[in-house]
Tab-separated table of C-alpha atoms in Angstrom:
chain	number	residue	atom	x	y	z
A	475	MET	CA	0.004	0.042	0.030
A	476	ASP	CA	1.565	3.345	-1.123
A	477	SER	CA	1.619	6.513	0.906
A	478	ILE	CA	-1.392	8.031	-0.911
A	479	GLN	CA	-3.563	5.121	-0.098
A	480	LEU	CA	-2.323	5.146	3.578
A	481	LYS	CA	-3.046	8.806	3.815
A	482	THR	CA	-6.528	8.356	2.281
A	483	ARG	CA	-7.354	5.471	4.615
A	484	GLN	CA	-6.279	7.590	7.547
A	485	MET	CA	-8.476	10.434	6.563
A	486	VAL	CA	-11.468	8.185	6.066
A	487	GLN	CA	-10.810	6.620	9.397
A	488	ASN	CA	-10.407	10.001	11.195
A	489	GLY	CA	-13.564	11.258	9.469
A	490	LEU	CA	-15.701	8.283	10.616
A	491	GLN	CA	-14.267	8.562	14.249
A	492	ILE	CA	-15.272	12.255	14.244
A	493	VAL	CA	-18.743	11.477	13.020
A	494	ILE	CA	-19.188	8.883	15.770
A	495	GLY	CA	-17.826	11.419	18.333
A	496	ALA	CA	-20.157	14.116	17.158
A	497	PHE	CA	-23.053	11.813	17.510
A	498	ILE	CA	-22.300	10.941	21.167
A	499	TYR	CA	-21.623	14.721	21.752
A	500	ALA	CA	-25.040	15.558	20.430
A	501	ILE	CA	-26.774	12.873	22.503
A	502	ALA	CA	-25.175	14.346	25.757
A	503	ILE	CA	-26.657	17.769	24.874
A	504	ASN	CA	-30.014	16.739	23.542
A	505	ASP	CA	-30.819	13.935	25.954
A	506	PHE	CA	-29.057	14.931	29.145
A	507	LEU	CA	-28.133	18.575	29.327
A	508	ILE	CA	-30.988	20.624	27.720
A	509	PRO	CA	-33.952	18.532	29.038
A	510	HIS	CA	-32.620	19.053	32.521
A	511	GLN	CA	-31.626	22.740	32.153
A	512	ILE	CA	-27.957	21.967	32.655
A	513	GLY	CA	-25.574	24.313	30.975
A	514	GLU	CA	-22.150	23.741	29.398
A	515	GLY	CA	-18.935	25.616	28.904
A	516	GLY	CA	-17.451	27.479	25.850
A	517	VAL	CA	-19.453	27.772	22.770
A	518	THR	CA	-21.667	24.860	23.744
A	519	GLY	CA	-22.544	26.630	26.904
A	520	LEU	CA	-23.385	29.820	24.837
A	521	THR	CA	-25.683	27.719	22.653
A	522	THR	CA	-27.569	26.398	25.653
A	523	ILE	CA	-27.819	29.866	27.165
A	524	GLY	CA	-29.089	31.136	23.846
A	525	TYR	CA	-31.676	28.383	23.829
A	526	TYR	CA	-32.807	28.964	27.395
A	527	ALA	CA	-33.002	32.684	27.125
A	528	LEU	CA	-33.769	33.411	23.511
A	529	HIS	CA	-34.957	30.012	22.145
A	530	ILE	CA	-32.282	30.119	19.476
A	531	PRO	CA	-31.734	26.588	18.023
A	532	PRO	CA	-28.457	25.183	19.346
A	533	ALA	CA	-27.413	23.985	15.872
A	534	TYR	CA	-27.375	27.515	14.423
A	535	THR	CA	-25.509	29.097	17.334
A	536	ASN	CA	-22.984	26.283	17.399
A	537	PHE	CA	-22.240	26.598	13.725
A	538	VAL	CA	-21.823	30.447	13.684
A	539	LEU	CA	-19.753	30.896	16.934
A	540	ASN	CA	-17.513	27.971	16.055
A	541	GLY	CA	-16.910	29.195	12.528
A	542	ILE	CA	-15.571	32.488	14.121
A	543	LEU	CA	-13.285	30.440	16.476
A	544	MET	CA	-12.070	28.472	13.416
A	545	LEU	CA	-10.524	31.592	12.035
A	546	VAL	CA	-8.364	31.788	15.228
A	547	GLY	CA	-7.461	28.082	14.730
A	548	PHE	CA	-6.116	28.695	11.181
A	549	ARG	CA	-3.685	31.120	12.735
A	550	TYR	CA	-2.294	29.011	15.612
A	551	LEU	CA	-3.037	25.390	14.767
A	552	GLU	CA	-1.999	22.849	12.133
A	553	LYS	CA	-4.294	23.175	9.093
A	554	HIS	CA	-5.458	19.534	9.042
A	555	THR	CA	-6.669	19.876	12.614
A	556	VAL	CA	-8.826	22.898	11.732
A	557	TRP	CA	-10.266	21.069	8.689
A	558	TYR	CA	-11.196	17.953	10.847
A	559	SER	CA	-12.636	20.430	13.381
A	560	LEU	CA	-14.864	21.884	10.682
A	561	TRP	CA	-15.918	18.430	9.884
A	562	ALA	CA	-16.751	17.785	13.526
A	563	VAL	CA	-18.623	21.017	13.862
A	564	LEU	CA	-20.631	20.315	10.741
A	565	TRP	CA	-21.892	16.883	12.117
A	566	ILE	CA	-22.422	18.137	15.590
A	567	SER	CA	-24.709	20.834	14.156
A	568	ILE	CA	-26.379	18.186	12.038
A	569	PHE	CA	-26.955	15.873	14.929
A	570	LEU	CA	-28.137	18.677	17.325
A	571	LYS	CA	-31.054	19.201	14.930
A	572	LEU	CA	-32.310	15.684	15.558
A	573	PRO	CA	-34.932	15.145	18.208
A	574	PRO	CA	-33.869	13.495	21.449
A	575	LEU	CA	-33.097	9.740	21.063
A	576	LEU	CA	-33.313	8.491	24.640
A	577	ASN	CA	-36.195	10.843	25.978
A	578	TYR	CA	-34.742	10.437	29.435
A	579	HIS	CA	-36.094	12.432	32.224
A	580	THR	CA	-35.449	12.348	35.914
A	581	ASN	CA	-35.805	14.441	39.080
A	582	GLN	CA	-32.353	13.113	40.121
A	583	THR	CA	-30.453	16.065	38.661
A	584	LEU	CA	-27.066	14.759	39.549
A	585	ILE	CA	-27.549	11.780	37.252
A	586	PRO	CA	-27.882	13.685	33.985
A	587	ALA	CA	-24.900	15.981	34.895
A	588	ILE	CA	-22.584	12.948	35.532
A	589	ALA	CA	-23.990	11.018	32.575
A	590	GLY	CA	-23.670	14.105	30.216
A	591	GLY	CA	-20.070	14.654	31.455
A	592	VAL	CA	-19.057	11.075	30.781
A	593	LEU	CA	-20.518	11.110	27.332
A	594	MET	CA	-18.937	14.634	26.636
A	595	GLY	CA	-15.526	13.204	27.616
A	596	ILE	CA	-15.948	10.145	25.605
A	597	ALA	CA	-17.044	12.069	22.586
A	598	MET	CA	-14.243	14.594	22.764
A	599	GLU	CA	-11.627	11.837	23.153
A	600	ILE	CA	-12.917	10.131	19.981
A	601	ILE	CA	-12.926	13.369	18.094
A	602	PHE	CA	-9.378	14.235	19.358
A	603	ARG	CA	-8.149	10.727	18.459
A	604	GLY	CA	-9.486	11.575	14.897
A	605	GLU	CA	-7.140	14.575	14.918
A	606	GLY	CA	-10.026	17.110	15.262
A	607	THR	CA	-11.685	19.307	17.895
A	608	ILE	CA	-15.228	20.359	18.689
A	609	ALA	CA	-13.970	23.959	18.075
A	610	GLY	CA	-15.047	26.333	20.833
A	611	SER	CA	-13.012	26.030	23.897
A	612	THR	CA	-11.191	22.952	22.485
A	613	ILE	CA	-9.675	25.259	19.897
A	614	LEU	CA	-8.411	27.543	22.703
A	615	ALA	CA	-7.426	24.419	24.762
A	616	LYS	CA	-5.400	23.060	21.814
A	617	ILE	CA	-3.556	26.382	21.463
A	618	VAL	CA	-2.733	26.492	25.233
A	619	ASN	CA	-1.741	22.848	25.018
A	620	ARG	CA	0.569	23.425	22.043
A	621	TYR	CA	2.287	26.538	23.538
A	622	PHE	CA	2.122	25.964	27.211
A	623	GLY	CA	1.882	22.293	27.749
A	624	MET	CA	-1.345	22.286	29.828
A	625	GLN	CA	-3.415	19.095	29.558
A	626	ASN	CA	-6.179	19.409	26.989
A	627	GLY	CA	-8.996	18.557	29.493
A	628	SER	CA	-7.621	20.917	32.199
A	629	ALA	CA	-7.353	23.784	29.671
A	630	MET	CA	-10.795	23.200	28.362
A	631	LEU	CA	-12.209	23.147	32.014
A	632	MET	CA	-10.639	26.573	32.601
A	633	PHE	CA	-12.219	28.150	29.551
A	634	ASP	CA	-15.562	26.456	30.074
A	635	LEU	CA	-15.888	27.745	33.574
A	636	LEU	CA	-15.569	31.232	32.303
A	637	VAL	CA	-18.929	30.593	30.493
A	638	ALA	CA	-20.548	28.151	32.968
A	639	ILE	CA	-20.217	30.215	36.221
A	640	PRO	CA	-21.925	33.362	34.752
A	641	SER	CA	-24.695	31.101	33.214
A	642	GLY	CA	-26.113	30.856	36.766
A	643	LEU	CA	-27.858	34.112	36.204
A	644	ILE	CA	-29.967	32.416	33.518
A	645	ILE	CA	-30.211	28.821	34.441
A	646	GLY	CA	-30.105	29.335	38.316
A	647	PHE	CA	-27.552	28.610	41.001
A	648	GLN	CA	-28.296	24.834	41.292
A	649	ASN	CA	-28.040	24.146	37.652
A	650	MET	CA	-24.852	26.210	37.570
A	651	ILE	CA	-23.468	23.913	40.283
A	652	LEU	CA	-24.571	20.888	38.168
A	653	THR	CA	-22.906	22.388	35.121
A	654	VAL	CA	-19.584	22.737	36.859
A	655	ILE	CA	-19.891	19.122	37.989
A	656	GLU	CA	-20.609	18.010	34.409
A	657	LEU	CA	-17.608	19.965	33.133
A	658	TYR	CA	-15.374	18.426	35.783
A	659	VAL	CA	-16.482	14.879	35.029
A	660	SER	CA	-15.970	15.451	31.178
A	661	ALA	CA	-12.438	16.887	31.809
A	662	VAL	CA	-11.487	13.921	34.068
A	663	VAL	CA	-12.845	11.371	31.601
A	664	LEU	CA	-11.018	13.191	28.614
A	665	ASN	CA	-7.708	13.408	30.370
A	666	GLY	CA	-8.016	9.811	31.475
A	667	LEU	CA	-8.729	8.488	27.999
A	668	LEU	CA	-6.214	10.653	26.224
A	669	SER	CA	-3.494	9.572	28.722
A	670	ARG	CA	-4.179	5.995	27.501
A	671	PHE	CA	-3.640	6.875	23.869
A	672	GLY	CA	-0.557	4.893	22.741
A	673	ALA	CA	-0.087	3.517	26.262
A	674	ARG	CA	2.384	0.697	26.537
A	675	LYS	CA	4.394	-1.263	29.120
A	676	ALA	CA	8.211	-0.786	29.502
A	677	VAL	CA	9.884	-4.050	30.683
A	678	THR	CA	13.445	-3.905	32.104
A	679	ILE	CA	15.154	-7.252	32.552
A	680	ILE	CA	18.403	-7.866	34.424
A	681	SER	CA	19.607	-11.471	33.977
A	682	ALA	CA	22.916	-13.389	34.221
A	683	GLN	CA	21.816	-15.148	31.028
A	684	THR	CA	21.219	-12.013	28.835
A	685	ASP	CA	21.954	-13.626	25.387
A	686	GLU	CA	19.623	-16.530	26.082
A	687	VAL	CA	16.845	-14.367	27.524
A	688	THR	CA	17.244	-11.849	24.492
A	689	ALA	CA	17.114	-14.666	21.878
A	690	GLU	CA	13.945	-16.122	23.339
A	691	LEU	CA	12.276	-12.625	23.501
A	692	SER	CA	13.277	-11.894	20.017
A	693	ALA	CA	11.822	-15.252	18.782
A	694	VAL	CA	8.463	-14.653	20.540
A	695	LEU	CA	7.918	-10.920	20.154
A	696	HIS	CA	9.295	-10.360	16.602
A	697	GLN	CA	10.164	-6.704	17.471
A	698	GLY	CA	13.038	-4.495	18.607
A	699	ILE	CA	14.843	-5.202	21.771
A	700	THR	CA	17.288	-2.654	23.334
A	701	LEU	CA	20.364	-3.744	25.359
A	702	ILE	CA	21.626	-1.050	27.783
A	703	LYS	CA	25.195	-1.100	29.232
A	704	ALA	CA	25.014	-1.229	33.000
A	705	LYS	CA	27.235	-1.854	35.974
A	706	GLY	CA	26.229	-3.111	39.335
A	707	TYR	CA	27.642	-1.022	42.218
A	708	TYR	CA	27.897	-3.614	44.894
A	709	HIS	CA	29.741	-6.269	42.774
A	710	GLN	CA	31.129	-3.863	40.273
A	711	GLU	CA	29.924	-6.299	37.719
A	712	LYS	CA	29.238	-5.077	34.139
A	713	ARG	CA	26.063	-6.727	32.620
A	714	PRO	CA	23.649	-5.381	29.837
A	715	MET	CA	19.974	-4.737	30.797
A	716	ILE	CA	17.270	-5.812	28.425
A	717	TYR	CA	14.675	-3.009	27.624
A	718	VAL	CA	11.453	-3.726	25.776
A	719	ILE	CA	8.396	-1.644	24.921
A	720	CYS	CA	5.339	-3.827	24.628
A	721	THR	CA	1.580	-4.270	25.153
A	722	ASP	CA	-0.258	-5.604	28.176
A	723	LYS	CA	-0.753	-8.932	26.329
A	724	GLN	CA	2.945	-9.227	25.592
A	725	VAL	CA	3.861	-8.655	29.193
A	726	ALA	CA	1.784	-11.726	29.956
A	727	GLN	CA	4.099	-13.633	27.672
A	728	ILE	CA	7.456	-12.004	28.758
A	729	VAL	CA	7.366	-12.625	32.411
A	730	PRO	CA	6.907	-16.490	32.340
A	731	LEU	CA	9.261	-16.659	29.387
A	732	VAL	CA	12.054	-14.910	31.217
A	733	SER	CA	11.381	-17.003	34.298
A	734	SER	CA	11.683	-20.222	32.296
A	735	VAL	CA	15.146	-19.185	31.056
A	736	ASP	CA	16.506	-17.576	34.174
A	737	PRO	CA	14.412	-17.941	37.423
A	738	GLU	CA	16.768	-15.530	39.179
A	739	ALA	CA	16.205	-12.772	36.638
A	740	LEU	CA	14.869	-9.454	37.849
A	741	VAL	CA	11.884	-8.139	35.774
A	742	VAL	CA	10.539	-4.568	36.194
A	743	VAL	CA	7.347	-3.436	34.402
A	744	ASP	CA	6.547	0.219	34.031
A	745	ASN	CA	3.699	2.081	32.484
A	746	VAL	CA	4.503	4.470	29.598
A	747	HIS	CA	2.150	6.895	27.804
A	748	SER	CA	3.905	7.583	24.502
A	749	VAL	CA	6.188	5.664	22.279
A	750	LYS	CA	6.430	8.319	19.539
A	751	GLY	CA	7.257	12.016	20.143
A	752	GLU	CA	4.441	13.206	17.797
A	753	ALA	CA	1.872	11.452	19.997
A	754	LEU	CA	2.645	13.711	22.946
A	755	GLY	CA	0.177	16.405	21.641
A	756	LYS	CA	-2.571	13.915	21.922
A	757	LEU	CA	-1.746	12.859	25.441
A	758	LEU	CA	-1.428	16.130	27.096
């Protein structure tokens, strides 16, 4: 498969992911937030305020305000991120025009706040993984993430609160508190899911039978294995350490394999979040 086909395949995959994320995002708004008078942050918060106060359809407000913020994105973000974001905004606006699908109503107001926050976090993670954003505060969060290193979810929470807290004048103090809870839940879910993007295990092995262990690992894993020069302080003995980046499933193979070759081997397993430098922007 040549590079053009790979690029086309990746674009289609990203586009489909963004559509799925937009659908989940719209469900969170139409079925959990609006029916229970819970606000939101950023542009989405302004759309709900416009709906509550002026009865402006959220789909129209979402499209217009996000279109303005896209112009800011063109200046500070990578162009493909902005185009994917336009795609996300388009589908969110389309799905927001659909009637509620779940028709869920409850007097337990904390339930829709938490459920809406979880769905928001999942939806944004799917869209981010598709290399897009939902525009609004996520555009601003991406800019802050890119230039200052703040986590996407935390930056979004900061900007969203600037809209959510004043919204209490329209939706009331209780619903404003529920909105803050929903925003916090969505930020926690988003940060948690993004931190697992590209997550791997790092396995360090110290063995007196380095060559034998390395040969067995290479035969089973069929991937790169690194040998690091090391020297023990107590015995002043030089011995290479084996270093492997692998998946959880491979760890389950590595540990018993190493033990079968050298029962005295020391095996240390650590969590790592990124195995490629370019993935860092999606993790933070």
